[in-house]
mmCIF file of C-alpha atoms and ligand atoms in Angstrom:
data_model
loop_
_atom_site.group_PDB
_atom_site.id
_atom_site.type_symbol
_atom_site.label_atom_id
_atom_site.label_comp_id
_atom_site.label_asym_id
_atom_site.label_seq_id
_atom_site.Cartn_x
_atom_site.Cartn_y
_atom_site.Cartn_z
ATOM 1 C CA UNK B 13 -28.328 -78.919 -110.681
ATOM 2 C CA UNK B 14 -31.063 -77.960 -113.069
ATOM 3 C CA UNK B 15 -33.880 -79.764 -113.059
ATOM 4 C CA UNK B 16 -35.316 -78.903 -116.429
ATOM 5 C CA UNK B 17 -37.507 -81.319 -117.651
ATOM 6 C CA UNK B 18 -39.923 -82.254 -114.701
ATOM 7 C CA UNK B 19 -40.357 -86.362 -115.371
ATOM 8 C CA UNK B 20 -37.598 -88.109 -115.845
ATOM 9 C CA UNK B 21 -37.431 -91.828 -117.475
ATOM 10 C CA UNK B 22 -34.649 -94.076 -117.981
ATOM 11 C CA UNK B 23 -35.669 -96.988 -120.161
ATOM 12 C CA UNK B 24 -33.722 -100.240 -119.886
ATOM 13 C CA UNK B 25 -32.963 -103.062 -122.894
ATOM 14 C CA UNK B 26 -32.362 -106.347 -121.149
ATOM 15 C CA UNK B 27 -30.356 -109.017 -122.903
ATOM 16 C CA UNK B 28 -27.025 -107.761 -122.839
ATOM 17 C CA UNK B 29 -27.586 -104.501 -120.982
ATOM 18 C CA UNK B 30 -29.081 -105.861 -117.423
ATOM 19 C CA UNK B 31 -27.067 -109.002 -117.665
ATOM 20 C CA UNK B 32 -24.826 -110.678 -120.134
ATOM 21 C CA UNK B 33 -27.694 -113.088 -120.671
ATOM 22 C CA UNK B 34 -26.907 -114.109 -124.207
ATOM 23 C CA UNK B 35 -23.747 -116.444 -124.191
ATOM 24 C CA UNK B 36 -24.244 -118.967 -121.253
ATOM 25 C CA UNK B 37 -28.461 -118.030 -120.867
ATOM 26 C CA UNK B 38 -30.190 -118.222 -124.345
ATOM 27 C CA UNK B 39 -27.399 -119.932 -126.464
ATOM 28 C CA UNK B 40 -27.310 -122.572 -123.444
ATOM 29 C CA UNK B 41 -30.528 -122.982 -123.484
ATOM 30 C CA UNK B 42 -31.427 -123.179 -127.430
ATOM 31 C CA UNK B 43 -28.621 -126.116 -127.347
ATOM 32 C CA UNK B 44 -30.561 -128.067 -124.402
ATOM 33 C CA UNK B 45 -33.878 -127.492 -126.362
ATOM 34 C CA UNK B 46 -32.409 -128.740 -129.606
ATOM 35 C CA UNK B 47 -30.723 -131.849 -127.856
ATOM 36 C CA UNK B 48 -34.243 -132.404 -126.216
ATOM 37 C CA UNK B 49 -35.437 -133.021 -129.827
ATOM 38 C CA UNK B 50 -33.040 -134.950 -130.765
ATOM 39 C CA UNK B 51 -32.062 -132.035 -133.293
ATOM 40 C CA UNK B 52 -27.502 -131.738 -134.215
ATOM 41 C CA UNK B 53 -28.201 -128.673 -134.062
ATOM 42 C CA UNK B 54 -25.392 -127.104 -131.763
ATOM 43 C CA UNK B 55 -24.739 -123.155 -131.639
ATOM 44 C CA UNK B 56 -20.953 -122.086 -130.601
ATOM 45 C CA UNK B 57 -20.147 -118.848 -128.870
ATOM 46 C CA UNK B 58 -18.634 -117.915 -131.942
ATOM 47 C CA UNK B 59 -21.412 -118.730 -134.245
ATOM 48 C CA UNK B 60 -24.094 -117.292 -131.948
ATOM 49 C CA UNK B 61 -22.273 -113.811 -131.572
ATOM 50 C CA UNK B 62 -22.821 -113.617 -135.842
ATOM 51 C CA UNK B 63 -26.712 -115.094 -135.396
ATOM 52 C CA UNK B 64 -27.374 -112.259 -132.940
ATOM 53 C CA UNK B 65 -27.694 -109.220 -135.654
ATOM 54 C CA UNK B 66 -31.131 -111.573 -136.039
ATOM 55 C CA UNK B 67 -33.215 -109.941 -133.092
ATOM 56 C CA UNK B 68 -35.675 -112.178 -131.280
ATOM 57 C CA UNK B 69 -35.233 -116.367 -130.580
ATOM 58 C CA UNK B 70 -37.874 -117.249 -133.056
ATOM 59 C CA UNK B 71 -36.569 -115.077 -135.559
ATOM 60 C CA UNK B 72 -33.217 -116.482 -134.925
ATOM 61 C CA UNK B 73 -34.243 -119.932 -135.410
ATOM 62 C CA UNK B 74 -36.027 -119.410 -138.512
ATOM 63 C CA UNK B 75 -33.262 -117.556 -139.769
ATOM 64 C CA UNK B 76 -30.726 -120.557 -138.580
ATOM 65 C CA UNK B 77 -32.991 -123.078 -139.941
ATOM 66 C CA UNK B 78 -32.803 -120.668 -143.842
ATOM 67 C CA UNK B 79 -29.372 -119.955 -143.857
ATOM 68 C CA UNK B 80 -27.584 -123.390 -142.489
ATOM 69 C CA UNK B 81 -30.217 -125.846 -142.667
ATOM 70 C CA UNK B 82 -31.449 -126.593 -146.379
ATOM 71 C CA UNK B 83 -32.902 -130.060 -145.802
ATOM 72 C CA UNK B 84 -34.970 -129.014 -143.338
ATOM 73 C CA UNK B 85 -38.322 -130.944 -143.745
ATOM 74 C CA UNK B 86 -41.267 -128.546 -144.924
ATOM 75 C CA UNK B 87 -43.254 -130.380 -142.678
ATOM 76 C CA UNK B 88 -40.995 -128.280 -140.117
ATOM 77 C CA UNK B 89 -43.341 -125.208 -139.401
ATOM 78 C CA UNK B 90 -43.982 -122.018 -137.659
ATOM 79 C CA UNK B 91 -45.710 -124.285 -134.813
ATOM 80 C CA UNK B 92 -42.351 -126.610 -134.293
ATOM 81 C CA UNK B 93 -40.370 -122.564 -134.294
ATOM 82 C CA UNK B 94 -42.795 -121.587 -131.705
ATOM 83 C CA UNK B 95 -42.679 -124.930 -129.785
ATOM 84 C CA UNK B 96 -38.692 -125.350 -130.126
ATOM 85 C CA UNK B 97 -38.439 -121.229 -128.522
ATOM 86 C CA UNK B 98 -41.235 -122.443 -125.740
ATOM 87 C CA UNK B 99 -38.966 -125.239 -124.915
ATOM 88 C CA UNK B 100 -35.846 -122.987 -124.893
ATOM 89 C CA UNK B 101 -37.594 -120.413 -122.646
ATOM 90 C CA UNK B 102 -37.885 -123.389 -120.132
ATOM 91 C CA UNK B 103 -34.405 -123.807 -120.167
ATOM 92 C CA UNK B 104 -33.609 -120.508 -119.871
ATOM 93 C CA UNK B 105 -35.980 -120.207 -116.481
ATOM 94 C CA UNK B 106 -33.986 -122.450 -115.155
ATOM 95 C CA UNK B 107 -30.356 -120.959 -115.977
ATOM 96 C CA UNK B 108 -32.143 -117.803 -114.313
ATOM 97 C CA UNK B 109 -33.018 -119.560 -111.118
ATOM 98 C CA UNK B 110 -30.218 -121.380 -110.271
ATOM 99 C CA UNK B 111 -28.582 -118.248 -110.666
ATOM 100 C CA UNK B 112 -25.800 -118.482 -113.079
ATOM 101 C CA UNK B 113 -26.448 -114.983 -114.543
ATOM 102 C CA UNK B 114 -25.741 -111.939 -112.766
ATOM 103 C CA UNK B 115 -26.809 -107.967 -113.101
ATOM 104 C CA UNK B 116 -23.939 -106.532 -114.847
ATOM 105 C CA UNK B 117 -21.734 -103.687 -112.901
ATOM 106 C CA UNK B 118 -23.845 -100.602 -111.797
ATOM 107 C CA UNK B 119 -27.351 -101.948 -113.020
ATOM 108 C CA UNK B 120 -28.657 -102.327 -109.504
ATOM 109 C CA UNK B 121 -27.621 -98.990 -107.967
ATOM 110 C CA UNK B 122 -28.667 -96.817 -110.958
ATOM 111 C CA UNK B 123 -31.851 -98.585 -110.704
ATOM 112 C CA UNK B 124 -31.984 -97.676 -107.080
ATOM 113 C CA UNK B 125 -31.030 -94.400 -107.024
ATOM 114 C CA UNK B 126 -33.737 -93.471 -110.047
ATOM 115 C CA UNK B 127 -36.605 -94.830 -107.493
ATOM 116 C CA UNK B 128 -35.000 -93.104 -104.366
ATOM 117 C CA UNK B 129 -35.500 -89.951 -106.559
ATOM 118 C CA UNK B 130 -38.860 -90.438 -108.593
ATOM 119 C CA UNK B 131 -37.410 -91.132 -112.305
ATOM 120 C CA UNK B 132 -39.586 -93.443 -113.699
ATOM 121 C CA UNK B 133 -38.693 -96.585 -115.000
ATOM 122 C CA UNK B 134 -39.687 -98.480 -118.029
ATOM 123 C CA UNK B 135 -38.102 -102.142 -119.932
ATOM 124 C CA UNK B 136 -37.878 -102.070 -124.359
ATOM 125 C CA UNK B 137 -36.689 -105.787 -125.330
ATOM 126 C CA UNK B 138 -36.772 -107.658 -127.959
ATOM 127 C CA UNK B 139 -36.824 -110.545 -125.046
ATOM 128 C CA UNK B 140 -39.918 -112.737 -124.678
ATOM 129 C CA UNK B 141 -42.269 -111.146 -121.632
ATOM 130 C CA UNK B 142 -41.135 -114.813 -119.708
ATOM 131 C CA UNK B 143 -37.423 -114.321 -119.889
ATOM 132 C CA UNK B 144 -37.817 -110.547 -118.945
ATOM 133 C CA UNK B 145 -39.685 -111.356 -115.756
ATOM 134 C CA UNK B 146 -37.682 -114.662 -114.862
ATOM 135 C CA UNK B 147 -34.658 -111.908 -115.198
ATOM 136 C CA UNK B 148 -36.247 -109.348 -112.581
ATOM 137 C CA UNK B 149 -37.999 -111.768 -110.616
ATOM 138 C CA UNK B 150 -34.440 -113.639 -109.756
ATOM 139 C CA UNK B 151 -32.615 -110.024 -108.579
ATOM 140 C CA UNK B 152 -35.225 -107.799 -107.938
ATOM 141 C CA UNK B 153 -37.835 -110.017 -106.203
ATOM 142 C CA UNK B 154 -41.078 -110.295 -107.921
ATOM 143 C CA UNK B 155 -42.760 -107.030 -106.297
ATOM 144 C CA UNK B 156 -39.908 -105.520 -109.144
ATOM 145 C CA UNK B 157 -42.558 -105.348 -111.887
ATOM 146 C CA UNK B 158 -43.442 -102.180 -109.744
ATOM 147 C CA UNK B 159 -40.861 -100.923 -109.988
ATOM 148 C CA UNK B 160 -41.217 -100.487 -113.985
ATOM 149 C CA UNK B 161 -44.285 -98.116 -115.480
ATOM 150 C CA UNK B 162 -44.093 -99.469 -118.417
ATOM 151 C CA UNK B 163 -42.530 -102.995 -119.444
ATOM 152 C CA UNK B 164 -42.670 -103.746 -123.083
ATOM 153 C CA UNK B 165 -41.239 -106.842 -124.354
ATOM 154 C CA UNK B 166 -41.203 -109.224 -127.101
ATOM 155 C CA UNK B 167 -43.390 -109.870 -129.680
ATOM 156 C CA UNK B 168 -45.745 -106.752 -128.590
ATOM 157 C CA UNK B 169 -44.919 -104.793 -131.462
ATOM 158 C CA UNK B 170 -44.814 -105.847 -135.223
ATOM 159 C CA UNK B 171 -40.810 -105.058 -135.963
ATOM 160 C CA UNK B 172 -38.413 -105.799 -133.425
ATOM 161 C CA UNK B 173 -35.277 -103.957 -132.925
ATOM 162 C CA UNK B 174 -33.546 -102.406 -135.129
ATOM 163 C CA UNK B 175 -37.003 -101.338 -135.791
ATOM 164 C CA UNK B 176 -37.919 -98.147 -133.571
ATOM 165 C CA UNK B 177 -41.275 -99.676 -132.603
ATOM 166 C CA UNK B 178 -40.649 -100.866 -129.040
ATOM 167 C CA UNK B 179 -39.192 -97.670 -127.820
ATOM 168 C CA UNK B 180 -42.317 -95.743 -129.621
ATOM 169 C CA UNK B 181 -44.345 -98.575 -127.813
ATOM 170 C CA UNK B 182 -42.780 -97.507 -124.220
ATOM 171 C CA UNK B 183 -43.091 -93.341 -125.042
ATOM 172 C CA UNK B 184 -46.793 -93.712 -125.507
ATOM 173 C CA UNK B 185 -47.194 -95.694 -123.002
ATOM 174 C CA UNK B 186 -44.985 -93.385 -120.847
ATOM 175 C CA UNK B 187 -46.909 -90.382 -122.147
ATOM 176 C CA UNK B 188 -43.873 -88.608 -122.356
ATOM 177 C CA UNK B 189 -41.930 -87.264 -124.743
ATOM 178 C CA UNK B 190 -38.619 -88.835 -125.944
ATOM 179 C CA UNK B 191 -36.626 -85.804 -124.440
ATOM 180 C CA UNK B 192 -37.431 -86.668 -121.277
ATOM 181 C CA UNK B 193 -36.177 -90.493 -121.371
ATOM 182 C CA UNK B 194 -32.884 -92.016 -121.778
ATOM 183 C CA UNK B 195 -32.483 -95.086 -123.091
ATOM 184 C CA UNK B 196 -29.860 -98.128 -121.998
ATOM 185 C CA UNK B 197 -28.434 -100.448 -124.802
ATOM 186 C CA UNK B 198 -25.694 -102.802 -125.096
ATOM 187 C CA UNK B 199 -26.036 -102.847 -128.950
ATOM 188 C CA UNK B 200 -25.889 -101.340 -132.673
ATOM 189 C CA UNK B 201 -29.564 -102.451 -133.213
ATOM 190 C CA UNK B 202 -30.683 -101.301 -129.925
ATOM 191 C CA UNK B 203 -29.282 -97.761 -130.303
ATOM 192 C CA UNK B 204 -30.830 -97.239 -133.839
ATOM 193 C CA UNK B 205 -33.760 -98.768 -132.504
ATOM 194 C CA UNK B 206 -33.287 -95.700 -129.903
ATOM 195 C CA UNK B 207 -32.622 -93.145 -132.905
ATOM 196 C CA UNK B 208 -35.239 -93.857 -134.317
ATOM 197 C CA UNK B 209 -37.817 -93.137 -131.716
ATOM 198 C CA UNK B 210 -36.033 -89.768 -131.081
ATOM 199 C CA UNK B 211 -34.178 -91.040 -127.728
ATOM 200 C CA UNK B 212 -30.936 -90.211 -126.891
ATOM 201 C CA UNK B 213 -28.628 -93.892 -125.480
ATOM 202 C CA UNK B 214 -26.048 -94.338 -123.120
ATOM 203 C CA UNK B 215 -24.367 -97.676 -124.796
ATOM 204 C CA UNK B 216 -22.633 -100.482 -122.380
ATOM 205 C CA UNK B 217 -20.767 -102.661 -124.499
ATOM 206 C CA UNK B 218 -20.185 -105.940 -123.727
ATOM 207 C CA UNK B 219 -17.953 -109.066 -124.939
ATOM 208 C CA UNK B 220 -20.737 -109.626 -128.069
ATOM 209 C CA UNK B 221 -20.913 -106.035 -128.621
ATOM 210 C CA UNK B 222 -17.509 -104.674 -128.407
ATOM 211 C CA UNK B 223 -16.719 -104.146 -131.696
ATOM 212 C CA UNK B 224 -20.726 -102.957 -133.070
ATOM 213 C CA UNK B 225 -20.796 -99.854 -134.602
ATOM 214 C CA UNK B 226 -22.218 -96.584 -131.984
ATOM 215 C CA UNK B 227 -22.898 -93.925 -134.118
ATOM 216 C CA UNK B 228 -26.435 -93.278 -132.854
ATOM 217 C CA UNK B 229 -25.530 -93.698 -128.970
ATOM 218 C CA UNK B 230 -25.106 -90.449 -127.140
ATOM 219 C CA UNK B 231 -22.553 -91.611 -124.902
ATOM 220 C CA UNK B 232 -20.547 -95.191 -125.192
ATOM 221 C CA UNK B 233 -18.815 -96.711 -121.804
ATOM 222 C CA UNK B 234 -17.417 -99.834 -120.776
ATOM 223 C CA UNK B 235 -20.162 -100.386 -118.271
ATOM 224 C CA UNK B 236 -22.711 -98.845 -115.409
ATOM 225 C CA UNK B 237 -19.712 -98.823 -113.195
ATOM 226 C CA UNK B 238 -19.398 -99.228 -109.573
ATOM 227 C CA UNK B 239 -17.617 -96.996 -106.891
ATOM 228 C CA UNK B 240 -15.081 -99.868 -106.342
ATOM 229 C CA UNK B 241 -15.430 -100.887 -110.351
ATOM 230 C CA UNK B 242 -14.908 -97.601 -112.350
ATOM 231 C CA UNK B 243 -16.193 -97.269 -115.751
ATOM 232 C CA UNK B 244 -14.240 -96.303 -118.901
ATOM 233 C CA UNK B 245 -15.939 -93.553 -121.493
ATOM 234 C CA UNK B 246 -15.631 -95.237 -124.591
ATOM 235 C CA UNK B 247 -17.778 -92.518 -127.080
ATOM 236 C CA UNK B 248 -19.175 -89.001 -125.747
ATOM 237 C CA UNK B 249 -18.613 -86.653 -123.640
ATOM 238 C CA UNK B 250 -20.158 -85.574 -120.021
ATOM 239 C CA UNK B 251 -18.265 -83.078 -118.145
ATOM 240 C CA UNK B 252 -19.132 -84.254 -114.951
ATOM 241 C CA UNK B 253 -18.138 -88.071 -115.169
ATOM 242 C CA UNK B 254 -17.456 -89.913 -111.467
ATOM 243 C CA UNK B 255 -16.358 -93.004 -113.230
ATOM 244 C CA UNK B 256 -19.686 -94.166 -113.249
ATOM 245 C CA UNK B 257 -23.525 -93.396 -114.828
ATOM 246 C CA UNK B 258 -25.634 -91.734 -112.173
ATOM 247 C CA UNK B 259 -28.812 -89.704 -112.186
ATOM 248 C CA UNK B 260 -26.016 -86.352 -112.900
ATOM 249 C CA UNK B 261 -24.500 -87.967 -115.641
ATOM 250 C CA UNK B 262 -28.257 -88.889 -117.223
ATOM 251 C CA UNK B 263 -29.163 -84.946 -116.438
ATOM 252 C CA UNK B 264 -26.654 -83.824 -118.132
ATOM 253 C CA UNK B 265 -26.984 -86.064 -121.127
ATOM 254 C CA UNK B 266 -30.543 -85.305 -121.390
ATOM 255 C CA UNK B 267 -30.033 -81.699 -121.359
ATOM 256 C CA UNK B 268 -26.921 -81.522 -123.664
ATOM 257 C CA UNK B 269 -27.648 -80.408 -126.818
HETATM 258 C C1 XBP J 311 -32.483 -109.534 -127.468
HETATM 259 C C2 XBP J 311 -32.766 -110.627 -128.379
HETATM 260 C C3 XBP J 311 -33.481 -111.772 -127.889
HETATM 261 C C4 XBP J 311 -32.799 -112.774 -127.028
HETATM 262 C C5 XBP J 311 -33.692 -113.958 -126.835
HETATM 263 O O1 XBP J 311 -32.266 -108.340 -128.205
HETATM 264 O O2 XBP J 311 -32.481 -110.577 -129.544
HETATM 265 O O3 XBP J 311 -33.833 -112.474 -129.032
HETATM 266 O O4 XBP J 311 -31.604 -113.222 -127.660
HETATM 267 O O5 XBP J 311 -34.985 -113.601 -126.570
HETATM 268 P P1 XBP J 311 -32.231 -106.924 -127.479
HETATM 269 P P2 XBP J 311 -36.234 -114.518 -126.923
HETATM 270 O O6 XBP J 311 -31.339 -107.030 -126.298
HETATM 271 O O7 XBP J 311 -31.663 -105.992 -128.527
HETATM 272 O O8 XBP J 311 -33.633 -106.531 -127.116
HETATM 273 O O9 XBP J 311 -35.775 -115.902 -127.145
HETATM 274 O O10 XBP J 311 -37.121 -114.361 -125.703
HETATM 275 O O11 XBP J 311 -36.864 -113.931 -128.168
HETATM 276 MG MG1 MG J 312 -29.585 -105.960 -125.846
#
């Protein structure tokens, strides 16, 4: 195998690409926040699938609150946003630590393999720092913030994803160059958000991101995959693919063309 480039980085989203955290972990928990303040507010699966093309919990609230919520109080502020997400964050802690979300297929070994062979690790979410490290703490143990160089998350930047500014966060933090890092994303705004820093995506749909658009992803599967839990190529092409994304199948996406 060439080695080509000489560090190697694969940089990880989080909701929706480490876990499926988004239907029974943050729309759980926004629904036990707003029934803890006695708000009617209730978000379906349905309806929170079309509220997630707004990126970030705050944003989504303020959105909600816009769009749906007209007699909202002006007295109803910024500080009662911030305090309603702080509130939901709780919740979502403790989703996280009884356990009820898991790594998706594939997430753990790829991250294993990549530190058994030196690639270098990094996190780009839109995710508050709290839910990223309740997420890693849970499966990883909490020495796992080692494991990352760089883990940039939330509202560290000024424009969240679609917005390239997280994964242009990560590079110069990296100090590397965006051909030498693959990005994983689970979604249309997260691959743009890719694009738009100059990194190339491998793109694991899931069940709120099956049907998103993938134009910018460089290759588009079903999942990680497992040895015993094959994954389907969706988009793309590798010509070595074992059923599932390993360090080859990154080589030989980052040195396609
Ligand atoms: C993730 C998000 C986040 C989570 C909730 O987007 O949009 O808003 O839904 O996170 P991506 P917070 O996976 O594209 O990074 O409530 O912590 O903001
Ligand atoms: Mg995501």
């Amino acid at each position: 195998m060439d080695e080509g480039i000489s560090v190697k980085a694969l940089i990880f989203d989080v909701d929706g690409t480490l876990a499926e955290t988004e239907c029974e972990g943050h729309r759980v928990a926004f629904n036990q926040a707003f029934q803890a303040l006695n708000l009617t507010w209730s978000w379906s699966k349905d309806f929170y699938g079309t509220l997630l093309k707004i990126g970030g919990g705050k944003e989504r609230i303020q959105y909600f609150m816009e769009t749906h919520q007209p007699h909202i109080p002006p007295s109803f502020r910024t500080k009662d946003i911030s305090e309603l997400h702080l509130l939901k964050n709780q919740f979502y802690g403790e989703i996280l630590r009884k356990g009820e979300i898991a790594l998706r297929p594939g997430v753990l070994r790829l991250l294993q393999e990549a530190r058994s062979k030196q690639w270098t690790l990094a996190i780009a979410t839109t995710s508050s720092l709290s839910n990223t490290m309740g997420l890693l703490n849970y499966h990883l143990g909490v020495e796992s913030k080692k494991w990352f160089q760089v883990i940039g998350a939330g509202d560290i930047v000024p424009h969240k994803k679609p917005a390239p500014d997280i994964y242009e966060f990560v590079l110069a933090q990296l100090n590397l160059p965006p051909e030498s890092c693959l990005v994983f994303e689970d979604s249309e705004a997260g691959v743009i958000a890719a694009h738009g820093a100059g990194l190339k995506s491998v793109m694991t749909l899931n069940t709120y991101t099956q049907n998103h658009s993938y134009d910018y992803a460089t290759l588009v599967v079903t999942h990680l995959g497992e040895p015993h839990q094959t994954a389907d190529i969706v988009s793309g092409t590798v010509a070595r693919f074992p059923g599932l994304i390993n360090l080859d199948v990154c080589q030989q996406l980052l040195e396609a063309n």
